[in-house]
Every structure is written in structure tokens, then in C-alpha cells.
Amino acid sequence: MNVLAAGPVTDFFYWLRGPALDALLIVLGALLVARLVSWAGNRITDRIDAAATDSDALVRSEAAKHRHSLTQVLTWAAIVLIWSIAIIFALDRLGLPVTGLVAPATVLGVGLGFGAQRVVGDVLAGFFLITERQYGFGDVVAIQVVGGMEPASGTVEDVTLRITRVRSVDGEVVIVPNGQIVKVTNLSRDWARAVVDVPVPATADVARVQEVLREVGKQAYDSPRLHKLLLDAPTVMGVESLALDEVNLRVVARTLPGKQFDVGRDLRARVALARSREGVSLRATAVQDGVSIQDEAMAEDRARTGGAA
């Protein structure tokens, strides 16, 4: 009786010391190799970021952004490949015939294929996003997704074959499946444009306002801090829109990619300061014999209508 009971126990301990231990070592080895690949990928991306930060370039080059994104994708793909190989070897070492699993795996794959179409679409879309360099790490983008009312806007923090992670201005993390992207607006490619609309009263001297805005643009371009961000001097485009009591004038400036927001904020502050400093002269306050131009126009209008109030 004891001899019969000892047989299965001996076989079980043999299995633990043999195939089970080998499978465990394969899994542990895969874990260590995956950690090593992840560590190496992080080191490479850190070096790319350090090179971009330490250089004199104000913006990350397109090549650096592409290298960063490509490193992240290759790291993710290598980890998936390592675990796939490890699982196959572990199953084989445990005595499960891998070749015998081909037929069930095919049936399972067909079944999962219908349910995983979106995942496959995400991976394929991510592949084309990376190879076509539509955007990369550090780009400021606005991503329109299927069925989305508002685009996901922010700075790209991570790009894999399946998802894109974007950090919004409010600090929120937005994760977008690559297969759901229908349109990408890249605000960090080649150059950008800062647009500043300046509202002034309808009674203002528009010619004088434009002169002041040109002076503001010249001073901004001569500023050591803004001169590095601007590609040329800001341009006053003229009257953009008219309202009953307000006129909007537009100032535009070409900037380095991704710097349009900083330049726009600085230009608005300079325009506000100029309006405060030149506030009296920005308005049409010309007076003739104690009567303002506006009063004279109203008197002429009453005369044309027969003196009606």
C-alpha cells in the first residue's frame, strides 16, 4: 500500500524538481529580461530628453521626437515578444504539446479575432502613426476621435502601437486608442502662429491703434527673450471684425513650434500695457470749437431727418 502511494508522490516531486522548476526559471528569466529591456528603453529615452534639454535648441527636433516615440514602441514590442516566447517554452517544458495546441489556438484565434478587431485596428493605426511621423513625444496636438464632440488636446507623453497618452493643459491624462483617431492637428510641426485679437472702441482712431500695435510688435521682436521664439516681427493684419460699439484688430506672429502660446500671452500683456499707457490717444477725442466729432455727427443726422430728436 505504501509502495503504491509512494509512486505518485515521487513522480510529483520529480515533476516539481524537473519540468515545473524549469518552467518557473523560464518565467523568472523572462521577467528579468523584460525588466532589463524596459530599463534600457528608459535609459535611451532619458538620454534623448537630456540631449534635447542640454542643447541650445529651444524646441525638440522632429528627429528627437521620432526617436523617443520609436524607442517606446520598440521597447513595448520587445517585452511582448519576450513574454510570448517565454510562455511557449514554459508550456513545452511542462509537457504540453505546443504543436497540438495549433488547432485549438486557431479556433480560439478566429473567435477572438471577431472580438479583438478593435485591438488589431489600434495596433495597425499605431504602426502607421509611428512610421509616418504624424506626431511624437512632446508634440502639442489636438486629436479628434470617432464620435467625440471635442478633440483631446495637450502634450503627447507616450505613444505605443495601441494607445496615445496626452497630458491636457489642466493636467488631465487623456488616453486615446490609436484606431479611434480620425484627425490629428499637430501644433508643433515646423512653425506655429500666435494670433492676438485686440478689441478697441468703435470711436477709436484705428490708424493710431495700428501704429501703436506695430510699435508693440517691434518692441516684442527686439526683446531678447521673445526674439528667440519669433521667426519674424509680429504683423498687424488690420480690422478683423466690426461690431456696434467695438472694432477688433488682429496681430499675428510666426513662432517656433509649440511656442505660440507663450508668445501670445506675452503679446497680450504688452498690448494691454500699451492700451493703458496710450488710452487717451487711442480714442477719437478730437474737438472742434468745444463740440466733439461724435456730437457733430449726431447733429448732422438730426438735420438730415428734419430735426427729429
PDB file of C-alpha atoms in Angstrom:
ATOM      1  CA  MET A   1       0.000   0.000   0.000  1.00  0.00           C
ATOM      2  CA  ASN A   2       2.787   2.397   0.974  1.00  0.00           C
ATOM      3  CA  VAL A   3       4.653   1.440  -2.175  1.00  0.00           C
ATOM      4  CA  LEU A   4       1.616   2.279  -4.312  1.00  0.00           C
ATOM      5  CA  ALA A   5       1.179   5.626  -2.538  1.00  0.00           C
ATOM      6  CA  ALA A   6       4.846   6.497  -2.837  1.00  0.00           C
ATOM      7  CA  GLY A   7       4.791   6.219  -6.633  1.00  0.00           C
ATOM      8  CA  PRO A   8       2.569   9.249  -7.374  1.00  0.00           C
ATOM      9  CA  VAL A   9       4.254  11.280  -4.641  1.00  0.00           C
ATOM     10  CA  THR A  10       7.684  10.517  -6.085  1.00  0.00           C
ATOM     11  CA  ASP A  11       6.502  11.405  -9.571  1.00  0.00           C
ATOM     12  CA  PHE A  12       5.024  14.663  -8.279  1.00  0.00           C
ATOM     13  CA  PHE A  13       8.267  15.685  -6.549  1.00  0.00           C
ATOM     14  CA  TYR A  14      10.198  14.699  -9.664  1.00  0.00           C
ATOM     15  CA  TRP A  15       7.837  16.894 -11.713  1.00  0.00           C
ATOM     16  CA  LEU A  16       8.367  19.779  -9.287  1.00  0.00           C
ATOM     17  CA  ARG A  17      12.173  19.424  -9.393  1.00  0.00           C
ATOM     18  CA  GLY A  18      12.220  18.950 -13.156  1.00  0.00           C
ATOM     19  CA  PRO A  19       9.718  20.448 -15.634  1.00  0.00           C
ATOM     20  CA  ALA A  20       7.956  22.714 -13.115  1.00  0.00           C
ATOM     21  CA  LEU A  21      11.252  24.170 -11.900  1.00  0.00           C
ATOM     22  CA  ASP A  22      12.428  24.673 -15.478  1.00  0.00           C
ATOM     23  CA  ALA A  23       9.179  26.442 -16.390  1.00  0.00           C
ATOM     24  CA  LEU A  24       9.487  28.653 -13.313  1.00  0.00           C
ATOM     25  CA  LEU A  25      13.076  29.534 -14.205  1.00  0.00           C
ATOM     26  CA  ILE A  26      11.965  30.393 -17.769  1.00  0.00           C
ATOM     27  CA  VAL A  27       9.282  32.721 -16.405  1.00  0.00           C
ATOM     28  CA  LEU A  28      11.735  34.342 -13.975  1.00  0.00           C
ATOM     29  CA  GLY A  29      14.280  34.710 -16.771  1.00  0.00           C
ATOM     30  CA  ALA A  30      11.648  36.343 -18.987  1.00  0.00           C
ATOM     31  CA  LEU A  31      10.771  38.699 -16.135  1.00  0.00           C
ATOM     32  CA  LEU A  32      14.412  39.718 -15.695  1.00  0.00           C
ATOM     33  CA  VAL A  33      14.974  40.171 -19.428  1.00  0.00           C
ATOM     34  CA  ALA A  34      11.772  42.214 -19.745  1.00  0.00           C
ATOM     35  CA  ARG A  35      12.886  44.399 -16.830  1.00  0.00           C
ATOM     36  CA  LEU A  36      16.290  44.811 -18.498  1.00  0.00           C
ATOM     37  CA  VAL A  37      14.699  45.814 -21.798  1.00  0.00           C
ATOM     38  CA  SER A  38      12.406  48.275 -20.007  1.00  0.00           C
ATOM     39  CA  TRP A  39      15.371  49.741 -18.113  1.00  0.00           C
ATOM     40  CA  ALA A  40      17.410  50.066 -21.310  1.00  0.00           C
ATOM     41  CA  GLY A  41      14.486  51.744 -23.080  1.00  0.00           C
ATOM     42  CA  ASN A  42      14.084  54.223 -20.240  1.00  0.00           C
ATOM     43  CA  ARG A  43      17.805  54.984 -20.293  1.00  0.00           C
ATOM     44  CA  ILE A  44      17.710  55.650 -24.037  1.00  0.00           C
ATOM     45  CA  THR A  45      14.673  57.936 -23.775  1.00  0.00           C
ATOM     46  CA  ASP A  46      16.271  59.749 -20.816  1.00  0.00           C
ATOM     47  CA  ARG A  47      19.400  60.347 -22.879  1.00  0.00           C
ATOM     48  CA  ILE A  48      17.299  61.670 -25.769  1.00  0.00           C
ATOM     49  CA  ASP A  49      15.457  64.013 -23.392  1.00  0.00           C
ATOM     50  CA  ALA A  50      18.702  65.121 -21.749  1.00  0.00           C
ATOM     51  CA  ALA A  51      20.280  65.857 -25.124  1.00  0.00           C
ATOM     52  CA  ALA A  52      17.241  67.919 -26.132  1.00  0.00           C
ATOM     53  CA  THR A  53      17.258  69.793 -22.802  1.00  0.00           C
ATOM     54  CA  ASP A  54      21.001  70.477 -22.636  1.00  0.00           C
ATOM     55  CA  SER A  55      21.275  71.660 -26.230  1.00  0.00           C
ATOM     56  CA  ASP A  56      20.796  75.247 -27.321  1.00  0.00           C
ATOM     57  CA  ALA A  57      17.690  74.304 -29.325  1.00  0.00           C
ATOM     58  CA  LEU A  58      14.541  75.854 -27.914  1.00  0.00           C
ATOM     59  CA  VAL A  59      12.317  73.125 -29.277  1.00  0.00           C
ATOM     60  CA  ARG A  60      12.767  69.411 -29.608  1.00  0.00           C
ATOM     61  CA  SER A  61      13.719  68.458 -33.162  1.00  0.00           C
ATOM     62  CA  GLU A  62      11.438  66.248 -35.222  1.00  0.00           C
ATOM     63  CA  ALA A  63      14.140  63.562 -35.301  1.00  0.00           C
ATOM     64  CA  ALA A  64      14.426  63.581 -31.494  1.00  0.00           C
ATOM     65  CA  LYS A  65      10.652  63.281 -31.061  1.00  0.00           C
ATOM     66  CA  HIS A  66      10.536  60.418 -33.552  1.00  0.00           C
ATOM     67  CA  ARG A  67      13.456  58.604 -31.851  1.00  0.00           C
ATOM     68  CA  HIS A  68      11.742  58.939 -28.484  1.00  0.00           C
ATOM     69  CA  SER A  69       8.437  57.539 -29.788  1.00  0.00           C
ATOM     70  CA  LEU A  70      10.190  54.787 -31.752  1.00  0.00           C
ATOM     71  CA  THR A  71      12.162  53.738 -28.659  1.00  0.00           C
ATOM     72  CA  GLN A  72       8.954  53.465 -26.649  1.00  0.00           C
ATOM     73  CA  VAL A  73       7.282  51.356 -29.335  1.00  0.00           C
ATOM     74  CA  LEU A  74      10.284  49.047 -29.786  1.00  0.00           C
ATOM     75  CA  THR A  75      10.544  48.572 -26.019  1.00  0.00           C
ATOM     76  CA  TRP A  76       6.867  47.643 -25.790  1.00  0.00           C
ATOM     77  CA  ALA A  77       7.130  45.257 -28.769  1.00  0.00           C
ATOM     78  CA  ALA A  78      10.270  43.598 -27.360  1.00  0.00           C
ATOM     79  CA  ILE A  79       8.583  42.977 -23.998  1.00  0.00           C
ATOM     80  CA  VAL A  80       5.565  41.412 -25.722  1.00  0.00           C
ATOM     81  CA  LEU A  81       7.858  39.195 -27.814  1.00  0.00           C
ATOM     82  CA  ILE A  82       9.878  38.096 -24.762  1.00  0.00           C
ATOM     83  CA  TRP A  83       6.780  37.031 -22.855  1.00  0.00           C
ATOM     84  CA  SER A  84       5.321  35.260 -25.888  1.00  0.00           C
ATOM     85  CA  ILE A  85       8.480  33.182 -26.361  1.00  0.00           C
ATOM     86  CA  ALA A  86       8.727  32.505 -22.631  1.00  0.00           C
ATOM     87  CA  ILE A  87       5.155  31.207 -22.439  1.00  0.00           C
ATOM     88  CA  ILE A  88       5.723  28.873 -25.419  1.00  0.00           C
ATOM     89  CA  PHE A  89       8.926  27.425 -23.899  1.00  0.00           C
ATOM     90  CA  ALA A  90       7.314  27.101 -20.460  1.00  0.00           C
ATOM     91  CA  LEU A  91       4.343  25.197 -21.862  1.00  0.00           C
ATOM     92  CA  ASP A  92       6.647  22.940 -23.843  1.00  0.00           C
ATOM     93  CA  ARG A  93       8.775  22.243 -20.747  1.00  0.00           C
ATOM     94  CA  LEU A  94       5.674  21.379 -18.759  1.00  0.00           C
ATOM     95  CA  GLY A  95       4.925  18.677 -21.288  1.00  0.00           C
ATOM     96  CA  LEU A  96       2.068  20.404 -23.049  1.00  0.00           C
ATOM     97  CA  PRO A  97       2.493  19.785 -26.803  1.00  0.00           C
ATOM     98  CA  VAL A  98       2.699  23.205 -28.390  1.00  0.00           C
ATOM     99  CA  THR A  99       2.117  21.760 -31.869  1.00  0.00           C
ATOM    100  CA  GLY A 100      -1.025  20.098 -30.596  1.00  0.00           C
ATOM    101  CA  LEU A 101      -2.322  23.465 -29.471  1.00  0.00           C
ATOM    102  CA  VAL A 102      -2.177  24.888 -33.004  1.00  0.00           C
ATOM    103  CA  ALA A 103      -5.663  23.688 -33.991  1.00  0.00           C
ATOM    104  CA  PRO A 104      -7.395  24.846 -30.778  1.00  0.00           C
ATOM    105  CA  ALA A 105      -5.435  28.079 -30.922  1.00  0.00           C
ATOM    106  CA  THR A 106      -6.601  28.633 -34.488  1.00  0.00           C
ATOM    107  CA  VAL A 107     -10.236  28.192 -33.473  1.00  0.00           C
ATOM    108  CA  LEU A 108      -9.691  30.402 -30.439  1.00  0.00           C
ATOM    109  CA  GLY A 109      -7.890  32.968 -32.581  1.00  0.00           C
ATOM    110  CA  VAL A 110     -10.785  33.133 -35.021  1.00  0.00           C
ATOM    111  CA  GLY A 111     -13.197  33.606 -32.152  1.00  0.00           C
ATOM    112  CA  LEU A 112     -11.051  36.249 -30.525  1.00  0.00           C
ATOM    113  CA  GLY A 113     -10.439  37.883 -33.889  1.00  0.00           C
ATOM    114  CA  PHE A 114     -14.036  38.985 -34.139  1.00  0.00           C
ATOM    115  CA  GLY A 115     -13.935  40.382 -30.631  1.00  0.00           C
ATOM    116  CA  ALA A 116     -10.457  41.859 -30.941  1.00  0.00           C
ATOM    117  CA  GLN A 117     -10.918  43.696 -34.212  1.00  0.00           C
ATOM    118  CA  ARG A 118     -10.615  46.998 -32.400  1.00  0.00           C
ATOM    119  CA  VAL A 119      -7.318  45.955 -30.793  1.00  0.00           C
ATOM    120  CA  VAL A 120      -5.913  44.891 -34.167  1.00  0.00           C
ATOM    121  CA  GLY A 121      -7.107  48.175 -35.668  1.00  0.00           C
ATOM    122  CA  ASP A 122      -5.428  50.098 -32.841  1.00  0.00           C
ATOM    123  CA  VAL A 123      -2.116  48.302 -33.433  1.00  0.00           C
ATOM    124  CA  LEU A 124      -2.200  48.862 -37.192  1.00  0.00           C
ATOM    125  CA  ALA A 125      -3.116  52.525 -36.746  1.00  0.00           C
ATOM    126  CA  GLY A 126      -0.297  52.937 -34.224  1.00  0.00           C
ATOM    127  CA  PHE A 127       2.142  51.385 -36.676  1.00  0.00           C
ATOM    128  CA  PHE A 128       1.260  53.946 -39.343  1.00  0.00           C
ATOM    129  CA  LEU A 129       1.288  56.800 -36.820  1.00  0.00           C
ATOM    130  CA  ILE A 130       4.886  55.958 -35.935  1.00  0.00           C
ATOM    131  CA  THR A 131       6.169  55.227 -39.435  1.00  0.00           C
ATOM    132  CA  GLU A 132       4.534  58.314 -40.954  1.00  0.00           C
ATOM    133  CA  ARG A 133       5.756  60.548 -38.101  1.00  0.00           C
ATOM    134  CA  GLN A 134       2.376  62.167 -37.664  1.00  0.00           C
ATOM    135  CA  TYR A 135       3.366  63.217 -34.133  1.00  0.00           C
ATOM    136  CA  GLY A 136       5.833  62.235 -31.461  1.00  0.00           C
ATOM    137  CA  PHE A 137       6.750  62.631 -27.823  1.00  0.00           C
ATOM    138  CA  GLY A 138       6.449  66.255 -26.702  1.00  0.00           C
ATOM    139  CA  ASP A 139       4.235  67.410 -29.587  1.00  0.00           C
ATOM    140  CA  VAL A 140       1.256  69.634 -28.821  1.00  0.00           C
ATOM    141  CA  VAL A 141      -1.686  68.036 -30.613  1.00  0.00           C
ATOM    142  CA  ALA A 142      -5.455  68.099 -30.890  1.00  0.00           C
ATOM    143  CA  ILE A 143      -6.774  64.578 -31.575  1.00  0.00           C
ATOM    144  CA  GLN A 144     -10.295  64.089 -32.883  1.00  0.00           C
ATOM    145  CA  VAL A 145     -11.717  60.639 -32.114  1.00  0.00           C
ATOM    146  CA  VAL A 146     -14.673  58.758 -33.547  1.00  0.00           C
ATOM    147  CA  GLY A 147     -17.889  60.120 -32.081  1.00  0.00           C
ATOM    148  CA  GLY A 148     -16.050  62.706 -29.975  1.00  0.00           C
ATOM    149  CA  MET A 149     -17.509  66.192 -29.783  1.00  0.00           C
ATOM    150  CA  GLU A 150     -14.327  67.935 -28.664  1.00  0.00           C
ATOM    151  CA  PRO A 151     -10.772  66.916 -29.588  1.00  0.00           C
ATOM    152  CA  ALA A 152      -8.329  65.642 -26.992  1.00  0.00           C
ATOM    153  CA  SER A 153      -5.811  68.475 -26.770  1.00  0.00           C
ATOM    154  CA  GLY A 154      -2.500  68.539 -24.935  1.00  0.00           C
ATOM    155  CA  THR A 155       1.093  67.366 -24.960  1.00  0.00           C
ATOM    156  CA  VAL A 156       1.939  63.838 -26.092  1.00  0.00           C
ATOM    157  CA  GLU A 157       3.525  61.908 -23.217  1.00  0.00           C
ATOM    158  CA  ASP A 158       3.532  58.374 -24.571  1.00  0.00           C
ATOM    159  CA  VAL A 159       2.962  56.653 -27.905  1.00  0.00           C
ATOM    160  CA  THR A 160       2.638  52.874 -28.286  1.00  0.00           C
ATOM    161  CA  LEU A 161       1.249  50.727 -31.063  1.00  0.00           C
ATOM    162  CA  ARG A 162      -2.117  50.643 -29.286  1.00  0.00           C
ATOM    163  CA  ILE A 163      -2.675  53.934 -27.443  1.00  0.00           C
ATOM    164  CA  THR A 164      -1.554  57.556 -27.313  1.00  0.00           C
ATOM    165  CA  ARG A 165      -1.381  59.280 -23.928  1.00  0.00           C
ATOM    166  CA  VAL A 166      -1.912  63.039 -23.900  1.00  0.00           C
ATOM    167  CA  ARG A 167      -1.493  65.443 -20.960  1.00  0.00           C
ATOM    168  CA  SER A 168      -4.031  68.280 -21.183  1.00  0.00           C
ATOM    169  CA  VAL A 169      -3.431  71.883 -20.109  1.00  0.00           C
ATOM    170  CA  ASP A 170      -5.360  71.191 -16.891  1.00  0.00           C
ATOM    171  CA  GLY A 171      -3.029  68.305 -16.066  1.00  0.00           C
ATOM    172  CA  GLU A 172      -5.509  65.583 -17.004  1.00  0.00           C
ATOM    173  CA  VAL A 173      -4.226  62.428 -18.712  1.00  0.00           C
ATOM    174  CA  VAL A 174      -6.232  61.509 -21.813  1.00  0.00           C
ATOM    175  CA  ILE A 175      -5.676  58.020 -23.268  1.00  0.00           C
ATOM    176  CA  VAL A 176      -6.741  57.685 -26.897  1.00  0.00           C
ATOM    177  CA  PRO A 177      -6.868  54.309 -28.739  1.00  0.00           C
ATOM    178  CA  ASN A 178      -4.974  54.769 -31.985  1.00  0.00           C
ATOM    179  CA  GLY A 179      -7.679  53.043 -34.012  1.00  0.00           C
ATOM    180  CA  GLN A 180     -10.262  55.636 -32.917  1.00  0.00           C
ATOM    181  CA  ILE A 181      -8.297  58.626 -34.240  1.00  0.00           C
ATOM    182  CA  VAL A 182      -9.881  60.293 -37.258  1.00  0.00           C
ATOM    183  CA  LYS A 183      -7.954  63.581 -37.352  1.00  0.00           C
ATOM    184  CA  VAL A 184      -4.777  64.920 -35.785  1.00  0.00           C
ATOM    185  CA  THR A 185      -3.915  68.606 -35.578  1.00  0.00           C
ATOM    186  CA  ASN A 186      -0.213  68.950 -34.801  1.00  0.00           C
ATOM    187  CA  LEU A 187       0.573  72.358 -33.288  1.00  0.00           C
ATOM    188  CA  SER A 188       4.309  71.663 -33.022  1.00  0.00           C
ATOM    189  CA  ARG A 189       5.333  70.949 -36.607  1.00  0.00           C
ATOM    190  CA  ASP A 190       7.815  73.251 -38.402  1.00  0.00           C
ATOM    191  CA  TRP A 191       6.363  76.576 -37.170  1.00  0.00           C
ATOM    192  CA  ALA A 192       3.300  77.970 -35.425  1.00  0.00           C
ATOM    193  CA  ARG A 193       1.342  81.210 -35.372  1.00  0.00           C
ATOM    194  CA  ALA A 194       0.240  83.284 -32.409  1.00  0.00           C
ATOM    195  CA  VAL A 195      -2.979  85.213 -33.084  1.00  0.00           C
ATOM    196  CA  VAL A 196      -3.987  88.133 -30.852  1.00  0.00           C
ATOM    197  CA  ASP A 197      -7.282  89.967 -31.376  1.00  0.00           C
ATOM    198  CA  VAL A 198      -7.309  93.459 -29.888  1.00  0.00           C
ATOM    199  CA  PRO A 199     -10.763  94.950 -29.182  1.00  0.00           C
ATOM    200  CA  VAL A 200     -10.968  98.762 -29.230  1.00  0.00           C
ATOM    201  CA  PRO A 201     -13.935 101.127 -29.021  1.00  0.00           C
ATOM    202  CA  ALA A 202     -15.698 101.942 -32.270  1.00  0.00           C
ATOM    203  CA  THR A 203     -14.839 105.605 -31.686  1.00  0.00           C
ATOM    204  CA  ALA A 204     -11.116 104.856 -31.573  1.00  0.00           C
ATOM    205  CA  ASP A 205      -8.659 106.206 -34.092  1.00  0.00           C
ATOM    206  CA  VAL A 206      -7.942 102.955 -35.939  1.00  0.00           C
ATOM    207  CA  ALA A 207      -4.882 104.351 -37.688  1.00  0.00           C
ATOM    208  CA  ARG A 208      -3.385 105.375 -34.349  1.00  0.00           C
ATOM    209  CA  VAL A 209      -4.228 101.992 -32.817  1.00  0.00           C
ATOM    210  CA  GLN A 210      -2.492 100.185 -35.664  1.00  0.00           C
ATOM    211  CA  GLU A 211       0.560 102.392 -35.240  1.00  0.00           C
ATOM    212  CA  VAL A 212       0.713 101.551 -31.548  1.00  0.00           C
ATOM    213  CA  LEU A 213       0.314  97.818 -32.267  1.00  0.00           C
ATOM    214  CA  ARG A 214       3.142  97.921 -34.807  1.00  0.00           C
ATOM    215  CA  GLU A 215       5.337  99.564 -32.193  1.00  0.00           C
ATOM    216  CA  VAL A 216       4.367  96.860 -29.699  1.00  0.00           C
ATOM    217  CA  GLY A 217       5.294  94.171 -32.244  1.00  0.00           C
ATOM    218  CA  LYS A 218       8.642  95.827 -32.957  1.00  0.00           C
ATOM    219  CA  GLN A 219       9.456  96.039 -29.255  1.00  0.00           C
ATOM    220  CA  ALA A 220       8.461  92.388 -28.787  1.00  0.00           C
ATOM    221  CA  TYR A 221      10.686  91.286 -31.660  1.00  0.00           C
ATOM    222  CA  ASP A 222      13.596  93.313 -30.229  1.00  0.00           C
ATOM    223  CA  SER A 223      13.085  91.733 -26.803  1.00  0.00           C
ATOM    224  CA  PRO A 224      15.925  89.259 -26.075  1.00  0.00           C
ATOM    225  CA  ARG A 225      13.511  86.688 -24.644  1.00  0.00           C
ATOM    226  CA  LEU A 226      10.901  86.826 -27.402  1.00  0.00           C
ATOM    227  CA  HIS A 227      13.403  87.275 -30.233  1.00  0.00           C
ATOM    228  CA  LYS A 228      14.467  83.644 -29.755  1.00  0.00           C
ATOM    229  CA  LEU A 229      10.866  82.461 -30.087  1.00  0.00           C
ATOM    230  CA  LEU A 230       9.764  84.620 -33.029  1.00  0.00           C
ATOM    231  CA  LEU A 231      10.614  83.829 -36.641  1.00  0.00           C
ATOM    232  CA  ASP A 232       9.829  87.381 -37.749  1.00  0.00           C
ATOM    233  CA  ALA A 233       8.309  90.558 -36.367  1.00  0.00           C
ATOM    234  CA  PRO A 234       4.582  90.435 -35.473  1.00  0.00           C
ATOM    235  CA  THR A 235       2.319  91.801 -38.197  1.00  0.00           C
ATOM    236  CA  VAL A 236      -0.788  93.929 -37.775  1.00  0.00           C
ATOM    237  CA  MET A 237      -3.344  92.439 -40.157  1.00  0.00           C
ATOM    238  CA  GLY A 238      -5.837  95.278 -39.707  1.00  0.00           C
ATOM    239  CA  VAL A 239      -9.527  95.268 -38.805  1.00  0.00           C
ATOM    240  CA  GLU A 240     -10.753  91.707 -38.315  1.00  0.00           C
ATOM    241  CA  SER A 241     -14.358  92.351 -37.347  1.00  0.00           C
ATOM    242  CA  LEU A 242     -16.795  95.189 -36.688  1.00  0.00           C
ATOM    243  CA  ALA A 243     -19.471  95.476 -34.026  1.00  0.00           C
ATOM    244  CA  LEU A 244     -21.880  98.187 -32.932  1.00  0.00           C
ATOM    245  CA  ASP A 245     -19.543  99.605 -30.296  1.00  0.00           C
ATOM    246  CA  GLU A 246     -16.307  97.693 -30.866  1.00  0.00           C
ATOM    247  CA  VAL A 247     -13.660  97.067 -33.508  1.00  0.00           C
ATOM    248  CA  ASN A 248     -11.332  94.056 -33.431  1.00  0.00           C
ATOM    249  CA  LEU A 249      -7.848  94.356 -34.853  1.00  0.00           C
ATOM    250  CA  ARG A 250      -5.700  91.260 -35.381  1.00  0.00           C
ATOM    251  CA  VAL A 251      -1.987  90.833 -34.715  1.00  0.00           C
ATOM    252  CA  VAL A 252      -0.253  87.642 -35.872  1.00  0.00           C
ATOM    253  CA  ALA A 253       3.264  86.370 -35.221  1.00  0.00           C
ATOM    254  CA  ARG A 254       5.109  83.337 -36.590  1.00  0.00           C
ATOM    255  CA  THR A 255       6.811  81.429 -33.794  1.00  0.00           C
ATOM    256  CA  LEU A 256       8.836  78.321 -33.195  1.00  0.00           C
ATOM    257  CA  PRO A 257       6.675  75.180 -32.973  1.00  0.00           C
ATOM    258  CA  GLY A 258       4.834  74.899 -29.689  1.00  0.00           C
ATOM    259  CA  LYS A 259       5.818  78.410 -28.565  1.00  0.00           C
ATOM    260  CA  GLN A 260       2.757  80.208 -29.911  1.00  0.00           C
ATOM    261  CA  PHE A 261       1.038  80.123 -26.531  1.00  0.00           C
ATOM    262  CA  ASP A 262       3.952  81.763 -24.693  1.00  0.00           C
ATOM    263  CA  VAL A 263       4.297  84.412 -27.391  1.00  0.00           C
ATOM    264  CA  GLY A 264       0.544  85.027 -27.451  1.00  0.00           C
ATOM    265  CA  ARG A 265       0.395  85.589 -23.691  1.00  0.00           C
ATOM    266  CA  ASP A 266       3.351  87.979 -23.813  1.00  0.00           C
ATOM    267  CA  LEU A 267       1.891  89.930 -26.729  1.00  0.00           C
ATOM    268  CA  ARG A 268      -1.457  90.300 -24.962  1.00  0.00           C
ATOM    269  CA  ALA A 269       0.284  91.647 -21.874  1.00  0.00           C
ATOM    270  CA  ARG A 270       2.244  94.135 -23.990  1.00  0.00           C
ATOM    271  CA  VAL A 271      -0.883  95.224 -25.857  1.00  0.00           C
ATOM    272  CA  ALA A 272      -2.783  95.700 -22.585  1.00  0.00           C
ATOM    273  CA  LEU A 273       0.081  97.793 -21.219  1.00  0.00           C
ATOM    274  CA  ALA A 274       0.190  99.874 -24.404  1.00  0.00           C
ATOM    275  CA  ARG A 275      -3.580 100.454 -24.269  1.00  0.00           C
ATOM    276  CA  SER A 276      -3.294 101.563 -20.669  1.00  0.00           C
ATOM    277  CA  ARG A 277      -0.387 103.861 -21.484  1.00  0.00           C
ATOM    278  CA  GLU A 278      -1.866 105.276 -24.697  1.00  0.00           C
ATOM    279  CA  GLY A 279      -5.505 105.063 -23.660  1.00  0.00           C
ATOM    280  CA  VAL A 280      -6.316 108.717 -24.293  1.00  0.00           C
ATOM    281  CA  SER A 281      -4.743 108.832 -27.738  1.00  0.00           C
ATOM    282  CA  LEU A 282      -6.308 105.510 -28.793  1.00  0.00           C
ATOM    283  CA  ARG A 283      -9.739 107.086 -28.716  1.00  0.00           C
ATOM    284  CA  ALA A 284     -11.073 109.611 -31.205  1.00  0.00           C
ATOM    285  CA  THR A 285     -11.242 112.676 -28.905  1.00  0.00           C
ATOM    286  CA  ALA A 286     -10.735 115.389 -31.479  1.00  0.00           C
ATOM    287  CA  VAL A 287     -12.792 118.508 -30.616  1.00  0.00           C
ATOM    288  CA  GLN A 288     -13.836 121.364 -32.853  1.00  0.00           C
ATOM    289  CA  ASP A 289     -14.992 124.559 -31.109  1.00  0.00           C
ATOM    290  CA  GLY A 290     -15.953 122.690 -27.979  1.00  0.00           C
ATOM    291  CA  VAL A 291     -18.033 120.114 -29.893  1.00  0.00           C
ATOM    292  CA  SER A 292     -16.769 116.528 -30.254  1.00  0.00           C
ATOM    293  CA  ILE A 293     -16.805 114.695 -33.582  1.00  0.00           C
ATOM    294  CA  GLN A 294     -19.473 112.333 -32.231  1.00  0.00           C
ATOM    295  CA  ASP A 295     -21.735 115.286 -31.226  1.00  0.00           C
ATOM    296  CA  GLU A 296     -21.209 116.862 -34.643  1.00  0.00           C
ATOM    297  CA  ALA A 297     -22.182 113.643 -36.404  1.00  0.00           C
ATOM    298  CA  MET A 298     -25.346 113.393 -34.307  1.00  0.00           C
ATOM    299  CA  ALA A 299     -26.243 116.991 -35.174  1.00  0.00           C
ATOM    300  CA  GLU A 300     -25.802 116.317 -38.879  1.00  0.00           C
ATOM    301  CA  ASP A 301     -28.006 113.264 -38.594  1.00  0.00           C
ATOM    302  CA  ARG A 302     -30.769 115.265 -36.886  1.00  0.00           C
ATOM    303  CA  ALA A 303     -30.527 117.905 -39.631  1.00  0.00           C
ATOM    304  CA  ARG A 304     -30.968 115.236 -42.332  1.00  0.00           C
ATOM    305  CA  THR A 305     -34.037 113.794 -40.605  1.00  0.00           C
ATOM    306  CA  GLY A 306     -35.721 117.207 -40.264  1.00  0.00           C
ATOM    307  CA  GLY A 307     -34.634 117.960 -36.721  1.00  0.00           C
ATOM    308  CA  ALA A 308     -36.365 114.984 -35.115  1.00  0.00           C
ATOM    309  CA  ALA A 309     -34.901 114.040 -31.761  1.00  0.00           C
TER     310      ALA A 309
END
